């Protein structure tokens, strides 16, 4: 507001100066005018380039202030970026808004001004963070209010999605237990086994991503050959991704005796088949999974599902 107020003040001041100049030159004083009083100053003025005095008796036309110039709302290549979540999706309370542009953005501040986020819950404070010159993300400062409608517009693109119930999962290495709440009420408690020594599960707030009814987990995907001493290729069921680095909540019937007792996984949250199936069917995209009290450091905020560390 201060910048706009100053701009308007300067525009009015400039208009006043121009108007005053027009009135002055409108006097049509001869080149060698007499003083207004004996010994007084000569009131003759030098001509002002580009301004011609009107004829005597002709009123001076008003001088309009210059039209304000509005700052551009977005860069030239800001048409129809891809938006995530897409229209109609239902997501969890930790889900960020992801805007992917068709081309790199030169002026990030201009791009941010062209992105609007509104909610049915009123104003929700949040901030932008850039993953690259062609991808910016926005998330609230705290989790979204549950059961809220959110609309994001960016350039020519728009998406309206819904934040569902607040399903918050906490995995605590002190108790080796996973606790799931829905809108503040505990709905399930599950014993777990997390990452063993050398593969400790990082602490932090993860975001639920894709889900697989079954899949093969392969150590070669992060650089450890399957035939190496620490290598593996294991079939698992009910796998719910919580990091792009390969951490899942999944069924591990082979470690049931260790769940709730000791950590034996390569970083994933091992649970029973029954608990894994329940979580697979209950968790939704964007739900937070908070891991705490491990020796695994902090989840990388650039993981892609680690936005809450940024």
PDB file of C-alpha atoms in Angstrom:
ATOM      1  CA  UNK A   1       0.000   0.000   0.000  1.00  0.00           C
ATOM      2  CA  UNK A   2       2.847   2.375   0.836  1.00  0.00           C
ATOM      3  CA  UNK A   3       4.387   1.963  -2.612  1.00  0.00           C
ATOM      4  CA  UNK A   4       1.059   2.567  -4.355  1.00  0.00           C
ATOM      5  CA  UNK A   5       0.301   5.568  -2.119  1.00  0.00           C
ATOM      6  CA  UNK A   6       3.682   7.114  -2.912  1.00  0.00           C
ATOM      7  CA  UNK A   7       3.157   6.514  -6.611  1.00  0.00           C
ATOM      8  CA  UNK A   8      -0.210   8.306  -6.526  1.00  0.00           C
ATOM      9  CA  UNK A   9       1.280  11.195  -4.502  1.00  0.00           C
ATOM     10  CA  UNK A  10       4.084  11.665  -7.024  1.00  0.00           C
ATOM     11  CA  UNK A  11       1.602  11.540  -9.899  1.00  0.00           C
ATOM     12  CA  UNK A  12      -0.524  14.285  -8.263  1.00  0.00           C
ATOM     13  CA  UNK A  13       2.593  16.369  -7.506  1.00  0.00           C
ATOM     14  CA  UNK A  14       3.802  16.077 -11.066  1.00  0.00           C
ATOM     15  CA  UNK A  15       0.377  17.049 -12.363  1.00  0.00           C
ATOM     16  CA  UNK A  16       0.377  20.092 -10.082  1.00  0.00           C
ATOM     17  CA  UNK A  17       3.752  21.245 -11.371  1.00  0.00           C
ATOM     18  CA  UNK A  18       2.627  20.883 -14.964  1.00  0.00           C
ATOM     19  CA  UNK A  19      -0.605  22.745 -14.268  1.00  0.00           C
ATOM     20  CA  UNK A  20       1.266  25.562 -12.539  1.00  0.00           C
ATOM     21  CA  UNK A  21       3.644  25.845 -15.465  1.00  0.00           C
ATOM     22  CA  UNK A  22       0.682  26.051 -17.861  1.00  0.00           C
ATOM     23  CA  UNK A  23      -0.925  28.859 -15.843  1.00  0.00           C
ATOM     24  CA  UNK A  24       2.330  30.793 -15.670  1.00  0.00           C
ATOM     25  CA  UNK A  25       3.013  30.679 -19.381  1.00  0.00           C
ATOM     26  CA  UNK A  26      -0.619  31.599 -19.976  1.00  0.00           C
ATOM     27  CA  UNK A  27       0.043  35.134 -18.601  1.00  0.00           C
ATOM     28  CA  UNK A  28       1.632  36.076 -21.953  1.00  0.00           C
ATOM     29  CA  UNK A  29       4.108  38.539 -20.355  1.00  0.00           C
ATOM     30  CA  UNK A  30       6.121  40.601 -22.870  1.00  0.00           C
ATOM     31  CA  UNK A  31       9.838  39.956 -23.020  1.00  0.00           C
ATOM     32  CA  UNK A  32      10.717  43.247 -21.215  1.00  0.00           C
ATOM     33  CA  UNK A  33       7.993  43.626 -18.619  1.00  0.00           C
ATOM     34  CA  UNK A  34       8.123  46.383 -15.986  1.00  0.00           C
ATOM     35  CA  UNK A  35       8.642  45.490 -12.322  1.00  0.00           C
ATOM     36  CA  UNK A  36       5.513  44.946 -10.245  1.00  0.00           C
ATOM     37  CA  UNK A  37       6.686  47.666  -7.838  1.00  0.00           C
ATOM     38  CA  UNK A  38       9.505  50.204  -7.962  1.00  0.00           C
ATOM     39  CA  UNK A  39      12.743  48.358  -7.492  1.00  0.00           C
ATOM     40  CA  UNK A  40      10.932  45.011  -7.676  1.00  0.00           C
ATOM     41  CA  UNK A  41      12.059  42.013  -9.753  1.00  0.00           C
ATOM     42  CA  UNK A  42      11.469  41.613 -13.435  1.00  0.00           C
ATOM     43  CA  UNK A  43       8.778  38.927 -13.940  1.00  0.00           C
ATOM     44  CA  UNK A  44       9.737  38.033 -17.490  1.00  0.00           C
ATOM     45  CA  UNK A  45      10.377  34.267 -17.876  1.00  0.00           C
ATOM     46  CA  UNK A  46      12.451  32.341 -20.394  1.00  0.00           C
ATOM     47  CA  UNK A  47      10.401  30.234 -22.810  1.00  0.00           C
ATOM     48  CA  UNK A  48       9.748  26.607 -21.791  1.00  0.00           C
ATOM     49  CA  UNK A  49      10.630  24.232 -24.629  1.00  0.00           C
ATOM     50  CA  UNK A  50       7.609  22.460 -26.057  1.00  0.00           C
ATOM     51  CA  UNK A  51       5.070  24.697 -24.276  1.00  0.00           C
ATOM     52  CA  UNK A  52       3.396  27.547 -26.173  1.00  0.00           C
ATOM     53  CA  UNK A  53       1.484  30.233 -24.334  1.00  0.00           C
ATOM     54  CA  UNK A  54      -2.163  30.478 -25.406  1.00  0.00           C
ATOM     55  CA  UNK A  55      -3.534  33.670 -26.835  1.00  0.00           C
ATOM     56  CA  UNK A  56      -4.668  36.345 -24.357  1.00  0.00           C
ATOM     57  CA  UNK A  57      -8.119  35.632 -23.013  1.00  0.00           C
ATOM     58  CA  UNK A  58      -8.069  31.927 -23.943  1.00  0.00           C
ATOM     59  CA  UNK A  59      -8.362  29.712 -20.812  1.00  0.00           C
ATOM     60  CA  UNK A  60      -5.556  27.295 -20.152  1.00  0.00           C
ATOM     61  CA  UNK A  61      -6.643  23.664 -20.757  1.00  0.00           C
ATOM     62  CA  UNK A  62      -6.253  21.350 -17.764  1.00  0.00           C
ATOM     63  CA  UNK A  63      -3.274  19.020 -17.775  1.00  0.00           C
ATOM     64  CA  UNK A  64      -4.201  15.390 -16.988  1.00  0.00           C
ATOM     65  CA  UNK A  65      -1.845  13.408 -14.760  1.00  0.00           C
ATOM     66  CA  UNK A  66      -0.017  10.557 -16.468  1.00  0.00           C
ATOM     67  CA  UNK A  67      -1.920   7.262 -16.475  1.00  0.00           C
ATOM     68  CA  UNK A  68      -0.589   4.769 -13.889  1.00  0.00           C
ATOM     69  CA  UNK A  69       1.280   1.788 -15.336  1.00  0.00           C
ATOM     70  CA  UNK A  70       0.355  -1.517 -13.714  1.00  0.00           C
ATOM     71  CA  UNK A  71       3.154  -3.995 -13.114  1.00  0.00           C
ATOM     72  CA  UNK A  72       2.842  -7.140 -15.224  1.00  0.00           C
ATOM     73  CA  UNK A  73       1.107 -10.035 -13.457  1.00  0.00           C
ATOM     74  CA  UNK A  74       3.207 -12.800 -14.940  1.00  0.00           C
ATOM     75  CA  UNK A  75       6.031 -13.563 -17.358  1.00  0.00           C
ATOM     76  CA  UNK A  76       5.377 -14.008 -21.049  1.00  0.00           C
ATOM     77  CA  UNK A  77       5.816 -17.798 -20.873  1.00  0.00           C
ATOM     78  CA  UNK A  78       3.382 -18.189 -17.968  1.00  0.00           C
ATOM     79  CA  UNK A  79       0.467 -19.738 -19.843  1.00  0.00           C
ATOM     80  CA  UNK A  80      -1.328 -22.817 -18.530  1.00  0.00           C
ATOM     81  CA  UNK A  81       1.220 -24.354 -16.148  1.00  0.00           C
ATOM     82  CA  UNK A  82       0.533 -27.823 -14.741  1.00  0.00           C
ATOM     83  CA  UNK A  83      -1.044 -27.790 -11.281  1.00  0.00           C
ATOM     84  CA  UNK A  84      -0.901 -30.426  -8.564  1.00  0.00           C
ATOM     85  CA  UNK A  85      -3.288 -31.277  -6.908  1.00  0.00           C
ATOM     86  CA  UNK A  86      -5.512 -31.434  -9.955  1.00  0.00           C
ATOM     87  CA  UNK A  87      -9.125 -30.322 -10.027  1.00  0.00           C
ATOM     88  CA  UNK A  88     -11.437 -32.504  -7.956  1.00  0.00           C
ATOM     89  CA  UNK A  89      -8.743 -34.334  -5.981  1.00  0.00           C
ATOM     90  CA  UNK A  90      -9.100 -35.027  -2.257  1.00  0.00           C
ATOM     91  CA  UNK A  91      -5.776 -34.735  -0.432  1.00  0.00           C
ATOM     92  CA  UNK A  92      -4.343 -34.723   3.056  1.00  0.00           C
ATOM     93  CA  UNK A  93      -3.529 -31.772   5.283  1.00  0.00           C
ATOM     94  CA  UNK A  94       0.209 -31.807   4.438  1.00  0.00           C
ATOM     95  CA  UNK A  95      -0.185 -31.626   0.643  1.00  0.00           C
ATOM     96  CA  UNK A  96       1.756 -28.781  -1.040  1.00  0.00           C
ATOM     97  CA  UNK A  97       0.598 -26.998  -4.176  1.00  0.00           C
ATOM     98  CA  UNK A  98       2.997 -27.688  -7.056  1.00  0.00           C
ATOM     99  CA  UNK A  99       3.141 -25.409 -10.126  1.00  0.00           C
ATOM    100  CA  UNK A 100       5.173 -26.635 -13.103  1.00  0.00           C
ATOM    101  CA  UNK A 101       5.802 -24.068 -15.840  1.00  0.00           C
ATOM    102  CA  UNK A 102       6.201 -24.836 -19.532  1.00  0.00           C
ATOM    103  CA  UNK A 103       9.516 -22.931 -19.613  1.00  0.00           C
ATOM    104  CA  UNK A 104      12.027 -21.580 -17.084  1.00  0.00           C
ATOM    105  CA  UNK A 105      10.945 -18.467 -15.198  1.00  0.00           C
ATOM    106  CA  UNK A 106      13.295 -15.477 -15.302  1.00  0.00           C
ATOM    107  CA  UNK A 107      11.522 -13.335 -12.704  1.00  0.00           C
ATOM    108  CA  UNK A 108      10.365 -15.477  -9.795  1.00  0.00           C
ATOM    109  CA  UNK A 109       8.804 -12.579  -7.897  1.00  0.00           C
ATOM    110  CA  UNK A 110       6.571 -11.723 -10.862  1.00  0.00           C
ATOM    111  CA  UNK A 111       5.530 -15.362 -11.176  1.00  0.00           C
ATOM    112  CA  UNK A 112       4.637 -15.570  -7.490  1.00  0.00           C
ATOM    113  CA  UNK A 113       2.434 -12.458  -7.775  1.00  0.00           C
ATOM    114  CA  UNK A 114       0.505 -14.192 -10.551  1.00  0.00           C
ATOM    115  CA  UNK A 115      -0.370 -17.194  -8.346  1.00  0.00           C
ATOM    116  CA  UNK A 116      -3.409 -16.944  -6.061  1.00  0.00           C
ATOM    117  CA  UNK A 117      -4.437 -19.427  -3.371  1.00  0.00           C
ATOM    118  CA  UNK A 118      -7.871 -19.070  -1.746  1.00  0.00           C
ATOM    119  CA  UNK A 119      -9.682 -21.388   0.657  1.00  0.00           C
ATOM    120  CA  UNK A 120     -13.145 -21.884   2.088  1.00  0.00           C
ATOM    121  CA  UNK A 121     -11.531 -21.475   5.521  1.00  0.00           C
ATOM    122  CA  UNK A 122     -10.509 -17.877   4.808  1.00  0.00           C
ATOM    123  CA  UNK A 123      -6.932 -16.629   4.783  1.00  0.00           C
ATOM    124  CA  UNK A 124      -4.323 -19.377   5.216  1.00  0.00           C
ATOM    125  CA  UNK A 125      -0.763 -18.166   5.706  1.00  0.00           C
ATOM    126  CA  UNK A 126       1.912 -19.905   3.653  1.00  0.00           C
ATOM    127  CA  UNK A 127       4.933 -19.400   1.473  1.00  0.00           C
ATOM    128  CA  UNK A 128       6.587 -20.259  -1.827  1.00  0.00           C
ATOM    129  CA  UNK A 129       9.757 -22.275  -2.344  1.00  0.00           C
ATOM    130  CA  UNK A 130      11.361 -23.032  -5.709  1.00  0.00           C
ATOM    131  CA  UNK A 131      12.544 -26.508  -6.695  1.00  0.00           C
ATOM    132  CA  UNK A 132      13.887 -25.249 -10.037  1.00  0.00           C
ATOM    133  CA  UNK A 133      13.411 -22.369 -12.491  1.00  0.00           C
ATOM    134  CA  UNK A 134      10.349 -24.172 -13.844  1.00  0.00           C
ATOM    135  CA  UNK A 135       8.783 -25.492 -10.615  1.00  0.00           C
ATOM    136  CA  UNK A 136       7.530 -23.575  -7.589  1.00  0.00           C
ATOM    137  CA  UNK A 137       5.678 -24.984  -4.597  1.00  0.00           C
ATOM    138  CA  UNK A 138       3.421 -23.377  -2.021  1.00  0.00           C
ATOM    139  CA  UNK A 139       2.399 -24.835   1.295  1.00  0.00           C
ATOM    140  CA  UNK A 140       0.681 -23.441   4.366  1.00  0.00           C
ATOM    141  CA  UNK A 141       2.836 -22.560   7.379  1.00  0.00           C
ATOM    142  CA  UNK A 142       0.962 -25.232   9.350  1.00  0.00           C
ATOM    143  CA  UNK A 143      -1.171 -28.118   8.077  1.00  0.00           C
ATOM    144  CA  UNK A 144      -4.237 -27.184   6.050  1.00  0.00           C
ATOM    145  CA  UNK A 145      -7.503 -26.954   7.984  1.00  0.00           C
ATOM    146  CA  UNK A 146      -9.347 -30.262   7.564  1.00  0.00           C
ATOM    147  CA  UNK A 147     -12.295 -30.479   5.161  1.00  0.00           C
ATOM    148  CA  UNK A 148     -11.430 -27.289   3.300  1.00  0.00           C
ATOM    149  CA  UNK A 149     -11.884 -26.358  -0.359  1.00  0.00           C
ATOM    150  CA  UNK A 150      -8.822 -24.798  -1.973  1.00  0.00           C
ATOM    151  CA  UNK A 151      -8.603 -22.982  -5.304  1.00  0.00           C
ATOM    152  CA  UNK A 152      -5.284 -22.140  -6.943  1.00  0.00           C
ATOM    153  CA  UNK A 153      -4.961 -20.042 -10.097  1.00  0.00           C
ATOM    154  CA  UNK A 154      -1.710 -19.539 -11.970  1.00  0.00           C
ATOM    155  CA  UNK A 155      -1.670 -17.779 -15.308  1.00  0.00           C
ATOM    156  CA  UNK A 156      -4.284 -19.468 -17.483  1.00  0.00           C
ATOM    157  CA  UNK A 157      -4.579 -22.530 -15.239  1.00  0.00           C
ATOM    158  CA  UNK A 158      -6.894 -23.150 -12.289  1.00  0.00           C
ATOM    159  CA  UNK A 159      -7.556 -26.058  -9.942  1.00  0.00           C
ATOM    160  CA  UNK A 160     -10.046 -26.519  -7.121  1.00  0.00           C
ATOM    161  CA  UNK A 161      -9.378 -29.438  -4.795  1.00  0.00           C
ATOM    162  CA  UNK A 162     -10.482 -30.565  -1.348  1.00  0.00           C
ATOM    163  CA  UNK A 163      -8.467 -31.158   1.807  1.00  0.00           C
ATOM    164  CA  UNK A 164     -10.075 -34.116   3.558  1.00  0.00           C
ATOM    165  CA  UNK A 165      -9.920 -35.308   7.156  1.00  0.00           C
ATOM    166  CA  UNK A 166      -6.756 -34.629   9.142  1.00  0.00           C
ATOM    167  CA  UNK A 167      -5.185 -38.101   9.110  1.00  0.00           C
ATOM    168  CA  UNK A 168      -1.864 -37.672  10.923  1.00  0.00           C
ATOM    169  CA  UNK A 169       0.522 -40.578  11.470  1.00  0.00           C
ATOM    170  CA  UNK A 170       3.336 -40.474  14.036  1.00  0.00           C
ATOM    171  CA  UNK A 171       6.098 -43.108  14.089  1.00  0.00           C
ATOM    172  CA  UNK A 172       8.117 -42.926  17.312  1.00  0.00           C
ATOM    173  CA  UNK A 173      11.375 -44.845  17.540  1.00  0.00           C
ATOM    174  CA  UNK A 174      11.382 -44.578  21.337  1.00  0.00           C
ATOM    175  CA  UNK A 175       8.280 -46.772  21.525  1.00  0.00           C
ATOM    176  CA  UNK A 176       8.634 -48.371  18.061  1.00  0.00           C
ATOM    177  CA  UNK A 177       4.971 -47.646  17.578  1.00  0.00           C
ATOM    178  CA  UNK A 178       2.942 -45.976  14.841  1.00  0.00           C
ATOM    179  CA  UNK A 179      -0.066 -43.946  16.015  1.00  0.00           C
ATOM    180  CA  UNK A 180      -2.695 -42.732  13.544  1.00  0.00           C
ATOM    181  CA  UNK A 181      -5.194 -39.994  14.393  1.00  0.00           C
ATOM    182  CA  UNK A 182      -8.180 -38.735  12.450  1.00  0.00           C
ATOM    183  CA  UNK A 183      -9.211 -35.182  13.260  1.00  0.00           C
ATOM    184  CA  UNK A 184      -7.387 -35.453  16.564  1.00  0.00           C
ATOM    185  CA  UNK A 185      -8.778 -38.827  17.675  1.00  0.00           C
ATOM    186  CA  UNK A 186      -6.565 -41.939  17.828  1.00  0.00           C
ATOM    187  CA  UNK A 187      -7.925 -44.520  15.391  1.00  0.00           C
ATOM    188  CA  UNK A 188      -5.117 -47.110  15.293  1.00  0.00           C
ATOM    189  CA  UNK A 189      -1.849 -48.014  16.998  1.00  0.00           C
ATOM    190  CA  UNK A 190       0.608 -50.342  15.260  1.00  0.00           C
ATOM    191  CA  UNK A 191       3.947 -51.808  16.378  1.00  0.00           C
ATOM    192  CA  UNK A 192       6.715 -51.151  13.855  1.00  0.00           C
ATOM    193  CA  UNK A 193      10.323 -51.882  13.047  1.00  0.00           C
ATOM    194  CA  UNK A 194      12.267 -49.020  11.468  1.00  0.00           C
ATOM    195  CA  UNK A 195      15.718 -48.690   9.923  1.00  0.00           C
ATOM    196  CA  UNK A 196      18.488 -50.676  11.570  1.00  0.00           C
ATOM    197  CA  UNK A 197      21.989 -49.396  12.343  1.00  0.00           C
ATOM    198  CA  UNK A 198      23.477 -47.938   9.171  1.00  0.00           C
ATOM    199  CA  UNK A 199      20.042 -47.543   7.614  1.00  0.00           C
ATOM    200  CA  UNK A 200      18.307 -45.430  10.264  1.00  0.00           C
ATOM    201  CA  UNK A 201      15.030 -43.851   9.170  1.00  0.00           C
ATOM    202  CA  UNK A 202      15.430 -40.039   9.002  1.00  0.00           C
ATOM    203  CA  UNK A 203      13.333 -37.860  11.293  1.00  0.00           C
ATOM    204  CA  UNK A 204      10.896 -35.362   9.835  1.00  0.00           C
ATOM    205  CA  UNK A 205       7.450 -34.848   8.381  1.00  0.00           C
ATOM    206  CA  UNK A 206       6.942 -37.024   5.320  1.00  0.00           C
ATOM    207  CA  UNK A 207       4.034 -36.802   2.854  1.00  0.00           C
ATOM    208  CA  UNK A 208       2.081 -39.842   1.674  1.00  0.00           C
ATOM    209  CA  UNK A 209       2.553 -40.359  -2.057  1.00  0.00           C
ATOM    210  CA  UNK A 210       1.724 -43.252  -4.355  1.00  0.00           C
ATOM    211  CA  UNK A 211       0.499 -46.642  -3.151  1.00  0.00           C
ATOM    212  CA  UNK A 212       1.185 -50.131  -4.480  1.00  0.00           C
ATOM    213  CA  UNK A 213      -0.912 -53.213  -3.750  1.00  0.00           C
ATOM    214  CA  UNK A 214       2.283 -55.182  -4.220  1.00  0.00           C
ATOM    215  CA  UNK A 215       5.770 -54.491  -5.553  1.00  0.00           C
ATOM    216  CA  UNK A 216       9.390 -55.591  -5.522  1.00  0.00           C
ATOM    217  CA  UNK A 217      11.772 -53.573  -3.384  1.00  0.00           C
ATOM    218  CA  UNK A 218      15.189 -53.547  -4.988  1.00  0.00           C
ATOM    219  CA  UNK A 219      18.369 -52.195  -3.366  1.00  0.00           C
ATOM    220  CA  UNK A 220      19.916 -51.506  -6.773  1.00  0.00           C
ATOM    221  CA  UNK A 221      17.519 -48.557  -7.150  1.00  0.00           C
ATOM    222  CA  UNK A 222      19.667 -46.648  -4.651  1.00  0.00           C
ATOM    223  CA  UNK A 223      23.037 -48.019  -5.710  1.00  0.00           C
ATOM    224  CA  UNK A 224      23.444 -51.279  -3.736  1.00  0.00           C
ATOM    225  CA  UNK A 225      23.680 -54.342  -6.013  1.00  0.00           C
ATOM    226  CA  UNK A 226      21.193 -57.076  -5.252  1.00  0.00           C
ATOM    227  CA  UNK A 227      24.010 -59.602  -4.803  1.00  0.00           C
ATOM    228  CA  UNK A 228      25.941 -57.359  -2.371  1.00  0.00           C
ATOM    229  CA  UNK A 229      26.002 -58.283   1.348  1.00  0.00           C
ATOM    230  CA  UNK A 230      23.417 -55.555   2.064  1.00  0.00           C
ATOM    231  CA  UNK A 231      21.590 -56.023  -1.237  1.00  0.00           C
ATOM    232  CA  UNK A 232      18.046 -57.326  -1.591  1.00  0.00           C
ATOM    233  CA  UNK A 233      15.130 -57.774  -3.952  1.00  0.00           C
ATOM    234  CA  UNK A 234      12.052 -58.454  -1.864  1.00  0.00           C
ATOM    235  CA  UNK A 235       8.385 -58.862  -2.748  1.00  0.00           C
ATOM    236  CA  UNK A 236       6.127 -56.782  -0.462  1.00  0.00           C
ATOM    237  CA  UNK A 237       2.414 -56.107  -0.169  1.00  0.00           C
ATOM    238  CA  UNK A 238       0.424 -52.983   0.718  1.00  0.00           C
ATOM    239  CA  UNK A 239       3.249 -50.510   0.187  1.00  0.00           C
ATOM    240  CA  UNK A 240       2.462 -46.834   0.846  1.00  0.00           C
ATOM    241  CA  UNK A 241       5.203 -44.436  -0.227  1.00  0.00           C
ATOM    242  CA  UNK A 242       6.225 -41.697   2.193  1.00  0.00           C
ATOM    243  CA  UNK A 243       9.473 -40.538   0.542  1.00  0.00           C
ATOM    244  CA  UNK A 244      10.891 -40.479  -2.967  1.00  0.00           C
ATOM    245  CA  UNK A 245      14.121 -41.865  -1.527  1.00  0.00           C
ATOM    246  CA  UNK A 246      12.342 -45.206  -1.091  1.00  0.00           C
ATOM    247  CA  UNK A 247      10.827 -45.210   2.386  1.00  0.00           C
ATOM    248  CA  UNK A 248       7.441 -46.960   2.599  1.00  0.00           C
ATOM    249  CA  UNK A 249       5.002 -48.219   5.182  1.00  0.00           C
ATOM    250  CA  UNK A 250       4.597 -51.835   4.061  1.00  0.00           C
ATOM    251  CA  UNK A 251       3.724 -55.341   5.159  1.00  0.00           C
ATOM    252  CA  UNK A 252       6.697 -57.254   6.530  1.00  0.00           C
ATOM    253  CA  UNK A 253       5.439 -60.580   7.917  1.00  0.00           C
ATOM    254  CA  UNK A 254       9.060 -61.764   8.288  1.00  0.00           C
ATOM    255  CA  UNK A 255       9.751 -59.078  10.942  1.00  0.00           C
ATOM    256  CA  UNK A 256       6.591 -59.321  13.051  1.00  0.00           C
ATOM    257  CA  UNK A 257       8.575 -60.615  16.040  1.00  0.00           C
ATOM    258  CA  UNK A 258      10.817 -57.533  15.853  1.00  0.00           C
ATOM    259  CA  UNK A 259       8.015 -55.009  15.379  1.00  0.00           C
ATOM    260  CA  UNK A 260       7.623 -52.933  18.519  1.00  0.00           C
ATOM    261  CA  UNK A 261      10.907 -54.358  19.829  1.00  0.00           C
ATOM    262  CA  UNK A 262      13.890 -53.580  17.574  1.00  0.00           C
ATOM    263  CA  UNK A 263      14.764 -52.017  14.233  1.00  0.00           C
ATOM    264  CA  UNK A 264      15.656 -54.449  11.446  1.00  0.00           C
ATOM    265  CA  UNK A 265      14.578 -52.732   8.197  1.00  0.00           C
ATOM    266  CA  UNK A 266      16.589 -50.828   5.602  1.00  0.00           C
ATOM    267  CA  UNK A 267      14.712 -47.642   6.478  1.00  0.00           C
ATOM    268  CA  UNK A 268      11.085 -48.503   5.790  1.00  0.00           C
ATOM    269  CA  UNK A 269       8.386 -48.749   8.448  1.00  0.00           C
ATOM    270  CA  UNK A 270       7.704 -52.486   8.719  1.00  0.00           C
ATOM    271  CA  UNK A 271       4.267 -53.473  10.022  1.00  0.00           C
ATOM    272  CA  UNK A 272       2.104 -56.579   9.955  1.00  0.00           C
ATOM    273  CA  UNK A 273       0.148 -57.463   6.836  1.00  0.00           C
ATOM    274  CA  UNK A 274      -3.122 -56.570   8.571  1.00  0.00           C
ATOM    275  CA  UNK A 275      -1.831 -53.152   9.660  1.00  0.00           C
ATOM    276  CA  UNK A 276      -0.237 -52.468   6.264  1.00  0.00           C
ATOM    277  CA  UNK A 277      -3.521 -53.245   4.500  1.00  0.00           C
ATOM    278  CA  UNK A 278      -5.421 -50.917   6.843  1.00  0.00           C
ATOM    279  CA  UNK A 279      -2.940 -48.092   6.306  1.00  0.00           C
ATOM    280  CA  UNK A 280      -2.918 -48.667   2.528  1.00  0.00           C
ATOM    281  CA  UNK A 281      -6.713 -48.335   2.460  1.00  0.00           C
ATOM    282  CA  UNK A 282      -6.902 -45.412   4.926  1.00  0.00           C
ATOM    283  CA  UNK A 283      -4.029 -43.063   4.073  1.00  0.00           C
ATOM    284  CA  UNK A 284      -4.556 -40.562   1.285  1.00  0.00           C
ATOM    285  CA  UNK A 285      -2.206 -38.544  -0.875  1.00  0.00           C
ATOM    286  CA  UNK A 286      -0.879 -35.601   1.126  1.00  0.00           C
ATOM    287  CA  UNK A 287      -1.324 -37.121   4.596  1.00  0.00           C
ATOM    288  CA  UNK A 288       1.615 -36.383   6.933  1.00  0.00           C
ATOM    289  CA  UNK A 289       3.755 -39.112   8.480  1.00  0.00           C
ATOM    290  CA  UNK A 290       5.869 -37.719  11.311  1.00  0.00           C
ATOM    291  CA  UNK A 291       8.956 -39.783  12.200  1.00  0.00           C
ATOM    292  CA  UNK A 292      10.648 -38.886  15.468  1.00  0.00           C
ATOM    293  CA  UNK A 293      13.367 -39.935  17.936  1.00  0.00           C
ATOM    294  CA  UNK A 294      15.542 -41.897  15.478  1.00  0.00           C
ATOM    295  CA  UNK A 295      19.305 -41.648  14.938  1.00  0.00           C
ATOM    296  CA  UNK A 296      18.785 -41.071  11.221  1.00  0.00           C
ATOM    297  CA  UNK A 297      19.243 -37.311  10.993  1.00  0.00           C
ATOM    298  CA  UNK A 298      16.650 -35.213   9.142  1.00  0.00           C
ATOM    299  CA  UNK A 299      14.736 -36.043   5.956  1.00  0.00           C
ATOM    300  CA  UNK A 300      16.020 -34.091   2.961  1.00  0.00           C
ATOM    301  CA  UNK A 301      13.585 -31.271   2.181  1.00  0.00           C
ATOM    302  CA  UNK A 302      14.373 -31.703  -1.536  1.00  0.00           C
ATOM    303  CA  UNK A 303      13.256 -35.324  -1.492  1.00  0.00           C
ATOM    304  CA  UNK A 304      10.033 -34.384  -3.266  1.00  0.00           C
ATOM    305  CA  UNK A 305       7.886 -35.566  -0.362  1.00  0.00           C
ATOM    306  CA  UNK A 306       9.864 -33.724   2.288  1.00  0.00           C
ATOM    307  CA  UNK A 307       8.476 -30.218   1.791  1.00  0.00           C
ATOM    308  CA  UNK A 308       7.879 -29.680   5.495  1.00  0.00           C
ATOM    309  CA  UNK A 309      11.626 -29.595   6.102  1.00  0.00           C
ATOM    310  CA  UNK A 310      11.909 -26.471   3.913  1.00  0.00           C
TER     311      UNK A 310
END
